[in-house]
C-alpha positions in Angstrom: 0.0 0.0 0.0 1.3 3.5 -0.8 2.3 5.5 2.2 0.4 8.8 2.4 0.9 11.6 4.9 -1.8 11.5 7.6 -4.4 14.2 7.1 -6.9 13.8 9.9 -8.7 17.1 9.2 -8.3 19.8 6.6 -10.0 23.2 6.6 -10.9 24.3 3.1 -9.6 27.9 2.6 -9.6 30.8 0.2 -9.6 30.4 -3.5 -9.6 33.1 -6.2 -10.4 35.8 -3.7 -13.5 33.9 -2.6 -13.8 32.2 0.8 -15.1 28.7 0.6 -17.2 27.5 3.6 -14.8 26.5 6.4 -15.8 23.0 7.2 -13.8 19.9 8.2 -13.2 17.0 5.9 -11.1 14.0 6.9 -9.3 11.3 5.1 -11.1 8.8 7.4 -14.5 10.0 6.0 -13.4 9.3 2.5 -11.9 6.0 3.3 -14.9 4.8 5.2 -17.1 5.3 2.1 -15.1 2.9 -0.2 -13.9 -0.7 -0.2 -10.2 -1.3 0.5 -9.6 -1.9 -3.2 -11.4 1.2 -4.4 -9.6 3.2 -1.7 -6.1 2.1 -2.8 -6.9 2.5 -6.5 -8.2 6.0 -5.7 -5.0 6.8 -3.9 -3.0 5.7 -6.9 -5.2 7.7 -9.3 -4.8 10.8 -7.1 -1.0 10.5 -6.8 -0.7 9.9 -10.6 -2.3 13.2 -11.3 -5.4 11.8 -12.9 -7.7 14.5 -11.3 -8.2 17.8 -13.1 -10.8 20.6 -13.7 -11.7 20.6 -10.0 -14.5 23.2 -9.2 -16.4 24.2 -6.1 -19.8 25.9 -6.7 -22.2 26.5 -3.8 -22.1 23.2 -1.9 -21.1 21.1 -4.9 -17.6 19.9 -5.8 -17.0 18.6 -9.4 -13.9 17.2 -11.1 -12.8 15.1 -14.0 -10.7 12.0 -13.5 -8.7 10.2 -16.2 -9.6 6.5 -16.3 -9.6 3.5 -18.6 -12.1 5.1 -21.1 -11.1 7.5 -23.8 -13.0 10.3 -22.2 -12.5 11.3 -18.5 -15.1 10.4 -15.9 -17.1 13.2 -14.3 -17.4 13.2 -10.5 -19.9 15.3 -8.6 -20.1 15.5 -4.8 -22.6 17.4 -2.7 -21.6 18.4 0.8 -23.6 20.1 3.6 -22.4 23.1 5.5 -20.5 20.9 8.0 -18.6 19.1 5.2 -20.6 15.9 5.4 -20.9 14.2 2.1 -24.6 14.1 1.0 -24.2 12.6 -2.4 -21.4 11.3 -4.6 -21.8 10.5 -8.3 -19.4 9.3 -11.0 -20.1 8.7 -14.7 -18.1 5.5 -14.7 -20.0 2.1 -14.9 -18.9 1.0 -11.4 -21.6 -1.1 -9.7 -19.8 -2.3 -6.6 -20.4 -1.2 -3.0 -19.3 2.2 -1.8 -17.6 5.0 -3.7 -15.6 4.2 -6.8 -11.9 4.9 -7.2 -12.6 8.0 -9.2 -14.7 9.6 -6.4 -12.0 8.6 -3.9 -9.3 10.3 -6.1 -11.4 13.4 -6.6 -12.1 13.7 -2.8 -8.4 13.3 -2.0 -7.7 16.1 -4.4 -10.3 18.3 -2.7 -8.8 17.4 0.7 -5.1 17.8 -0.1 -5.0 20.4 -2.8 -7.7 23.0 -2.0 -5.6 25.7 -3.5 -6.0 24.0 -6.9 -9.8 24.0 -6.7 -11.5 26.7 -8.6 -14.2 28.5 -6.6 -17.0 29.8 -8.9 -20.2 31.7 -8.2 -23.6 30.1 -8.0 -25.8 29.8 -11.1 -28.1 32.6 -9.9 -25.2 35.0 -9.3 -23.7 34.1 -12.6 -27.0 34.7 -14.6 -28.3 37.7 -12.7 -25.3 39.7 -13.9 -26.2 39.1 -17.6 -28.4 41.3 -19.7 -31.4 40.0 -21.6 -29.4 39.9 -24.8 -26.6 38.0 -23.2 -29.1 35.4 -21.8 -30.7 35.0 -25.3 -27.2 34.6 -26.8 -26.5 31.9 -24.2 -29.8 30.1 -25.0 -28.9 30.1 -28.7 -25.4 28.8 -28.0 -26.7 26.0 -25.7 -29.3 25.0 -28.3 -26.6 24.8 -31.0 -24.4 22.7 -28.8 -27.2 20.5 -27.4 -30.0 20.3 -30.0 -32.0 18.0 -27.8 -33.0 20.9 -25.5 -34.8 22.8 -28.3 -38.1 21.0 -27.6 -37.8 21.8 -23.9 -37.3 25.4 -24.7 -40.3 25.3 -27.1 -42.5 23.8 -24.4 -41.8 26.6 -22.0 -41.8 29.4 -24.6 -45.3 28.5 -25.8 -47.9 30.6 -24.0 -50.5 28.7 -22.0 -53.5 27.9 -24.2 -51.7 28.7 -27.4 -53.4 25.7 -29.0 -57.1 25.4 -28.6 -58.2 21.7 -28.6 -61.7 20.4 -28.8 -63.1 18.7 -25.7 -62.1 15.0 -25.4 -64.8 12.5 -24.6 -63.7 9.7 -22.3 -65.0 6.2 -22.8 -63.2 4.2 -20.2 -64.6 0.8 -21.3 -63.5 1.4 -24.9 -60.0 2.5 -23.7 -59.6 -0.7 -21.7 -60.8 -2.9 -24.6 -58.4 -1.2 -27.0 -55.4 -1.6 -24.6 -56.1 -5.3 -24.0 -56.5 -5.9 -27.8 -53.3 -4.0 -28.5 -51.4 -5.9 -25.8 -52.5 -9.2 -27.4 -51.6 -8.0 -30.9 -48.2 -6.6 -30.1 -47.5 -9.4 -27.6 -48.0 -12.0 -30.3 -45.5 -10.4 -32.6 -43.0 -9.6 -29.8 -43.1 -13.2 -28.5 -42.5 -14.6 -31.9 -39.4 -12.4 -32.2 -38.4 -13.4 -28.7 -38.8 -17.1 -29.4 -36.6 -16.7 -32.5 -33.9 -15.1 -30.3 -34.0 -11.9 -32.3 -32.0 -9.0 -31.0 -35.0 -6.8 -30.7 -38.8 -7.0 -30.6 -41.8 -4.6 -30.3 -42.5 -3.0 -27.0 -45.8 -4.3 -25.6 -46.2 -1.0 -23.6 -46.8 0.8 -26.9 -50.4 -0.3 -26.3 -50.6 2.4 -23.7 -49.7 5.3 -26.1 -53.2 6.2 -27.1 -54.3 6.4 -23.4 -51.3 8.6 -22.7 -52.3 11.0 -25.5 -55.9 11.1 -24.3 -54.7 11.9 -20.7 -52.5 14.7 -22.0 -55.5 16.2 -23.9 -57.6 16.1 -20.7 -54.8 17.8 -18.7 -54.5 20.5 -21.4 -58.2 21.1 -21.0 -58.0 21.4 -17.3 -59.6 18.0 -16.5 -57.0 16.3 -14.3 -59.7 14.2 -12.5 -61.0 12.8 -15.7 -57.4 12.1 -16.7 -56.9 10.1 -13.4 -59.9 8.0 -14.2 -58.6 7.3 -17.6 -55.2 6.4 -16.4 -56.6 4.1 -13.7 -58.6 2.2 -16.3 -55.5 2.0 -18.6 -53.3 0.7 -15.8 -55.8 -2.0 -14.9 -56.2 -3.0 -18.6 -52.4 -3.1 -19.0 -52.0 -5.4 -15.9 -54.8 -7.7 -17.0 -53.5 -7.9 -20.6 -50.0 -8.7 -19.6 -51.2 -11.5 -17.3 -52.3 -13.3 -20.5 -48.9 -13.2 -22.1 -45.9 -15.5 -21.6 -44.5 -14.6 -18.2 -40.9 -15.6 -19.1 -41.0 -13.3 -22.1 -42.3 -10.5 -20.0 -39.7 -11.0 -17.4 -36.9 -10.9 -20.0 -38.3 -7.8 -21.6 -39.2 -5.9 -18.4 -36.2 -3.6 -18.5 -37.0 -2.5 -22.0 -40.7 -2.0 -21.1 -39.7 0.1 -18.0 -37.8 2.5 -20.3 -40.8 2.8 -22.6 -43.2 3.3 -19.6 -41.5 6.4 -18.4 -44.0 8.6 -20.3 -46.8 6.7 -18.6 -45.3 7.5 -15.2 -44.8 11.1 -16.1 -48.5 11.6 -17.2 -49.6 9.9 -14.0 -47.5 12.3 -11.9 -48.8 15.3 -13.7 -52.5 14.3 -13.3 -52.0 13.6 -9.6 -50.3 17.0 -9.0 -52.8 18.9 -11.1 -55.9 17.5 -9.4 -55.5 19.4 -6.1 -56.4 16.2 -4.2 -57.5 16.1 -0.6 -55.4 14.2 2.0 -57.9 11.3 1.9 -57.8 11.2 -1.9 -54.0 11.2 -1.9 -54.0 8.2 0.5 -56.4 6.3 -1.7 -54.3 6.9 -4.8 -51.2 6.0 -2.9 -52.7 2.6 -1.9 -53.8 1.9 -5.5 -50.4 2.8 -7.0 -48.5 0.8 -4.3 -50.6 -2.3 -5.2 -50.2 -1.8 -9.0 -46.5 -1.3 -8.6 -46.2 -4.8 -7.1 -48.3 -6.5 -9.8 -47.6 -4.5 -13.0 -44.9 -5.4 -15.5 -42.5 -2.4 -15.3 -44.1 -1.5 -12.0 -41.0 0.2 -10.7 -41.8 3.2 -12.9 -44.8 4.0 -10.6 -42.4 5.1 -7.9 -42.4 8.5 -9.6 -46.2 9.1 -9.4 -46.1 7.5 -5.9 -43.6 10.1 -4.8 -45.7 12.8 -6.4 -48.9 11.9 -4.6 -47.1 11.4 -1.3 -45.4 14.8 -1.5 -48.2 16.7 -3.2 -47.5 20.4 -3.0 -47.0 20.6 0.8 -43.8 18.6 1.1 -41.7 20.8 3.4 -38.4 20.8 1.3 -40.5 21.5 -1.8 -42.4 24.4 -0.2 -39.1 25.9 1.0 -37.5 25.5 -2.4 -40.4 27.3 -4.1 -39.9 30.2 -1.7 -36.2 30.4 -2.6 -34.9 28.7 0.6 -32.9 25.6 -0.4 -29.4 24.1 -0.2 -27.5 21.6 -2.3 -30.2 19.0 -1.8 -32.7 21.2 -3.8 -36.3 20.2 -3.1 -35.5 16.9 -1.4 -35.0 16.0 2.3 -32.3 13.5 1.4 -30.7 12.1 -1.7 -32.8 12.8 -4.8 -34.1 9.8 -6.8 -33.2 9.0 -10.4 -36.5 10.5 -11.6 -36.0 13.8 -9.8 -35.4 15.8 -13.0 -38.5 14.4 -14.7 -40.6 15.1 -11.6 -39.2 18.6 -11.4 -40.2 19.2 -15.1 -43.7 18.0 -14.3 -44.0 20.4 -11.4 -42.6 23.3 -13.4 -45.1 22.8 -16.2 -47.9 23.0 -13.7 -46.5 26.0 -12.0 -46.1 27.8 -15.3 -49.6 26.9 -16.5 -51.0 28.4 -13.3 -48.9 31.6 -13.7 -46.8 30.9 -10.6 -43.6 32.1 -12.2 -41.7 33.2 -9.1 -42.1 29.8 -7.5 -41.2 28.1 -10.8 -38.0 30.2 -11.0 -37.0 29.2 -7.5 -37.8 25.5 -8.1 -35.9 25.4 -11.4 -32.9 26.8 -9.7 -33.2 24.5 -6.7 -33.4 21.4 -8.9 -30.7 22.5 -11.4 -33.0 22.8 -14.3 -30.8 25.4 -16.0 -32.7 25.7 -19.3 -36.0 26.1 -17.7 -34.5 28.6 -15.3 -33.2 30.7 -18.1 -36.5 30.5 -19.9 -38.4 31.7 -16.9 -36.2 34.7 -16.1 
């Protein structure tokens, strides 16, 4: 094992004429978060100079670490005011326990070389100093560099009610019959491809697409409770239809179905948050969603609407964030789930539709939704 000087505690100090929060961070803290192998490899990476582009920005430390891939891995660590690590993320494919070697190396860099960490202003501070023309230029530049964000910008640039749509009639029985029939049809073709060991096959969850479109139309017309009834019927039809298919096939394709079901989870979340449900209604929907999550193929995607109905709009960290009071955790009490960005976008759409722009701006900043934040300024 490489011998390293003992650093029990280090106080992070001034950088670039800005004083970083003076908290304590110890080598023991870092070591305790990783396996012995990851720790030693992280030490080696740090000592070999693999860490670069280290930045501190309002509670978050980021760095890049050279690894085995052609491109460096990105490390992001969130710390509280006392220096406790709240969240550590690395873009590497590590799936073992504890922090990976790249996180260890980055944290050692932060601990031992604070003078080489660039302290930068918060996003709000950075953007508030820009003029309207500068912000527009930034949006154009980002859209050129990342074309995938253009649709997001379009969604928030369109004024509420820009497209008038005719009322949508809801025939729950017909919706269920259509979904079951479509599940049988797609399921038959998908199973044939599966039995032939083809590399790919149709997604059975495409049977839900028409219901998702109808629910969206109802939400656009201000009918969230009708959308909830439609989505409930669609969920039950999906569960029943899948029970008639080959279960081995469904189990093998579940990961692909979950990916395709993300839009279903999103529309569920938006309907629940748009309906202004009572506490009793929220409990009823929570019970139903919990049951469906356990029996539905791809049921793990329902964790997003489950979180939405549990939190509602009175979840304390969310309330504080919408008022502009938040820390590095954003609108979450603890570590945010992997669907946090999608749920934030759902909430922001609702806030914007209701004209609650100040709260939307605060929430966008708290949740790191930079493009939405820029659009709302």
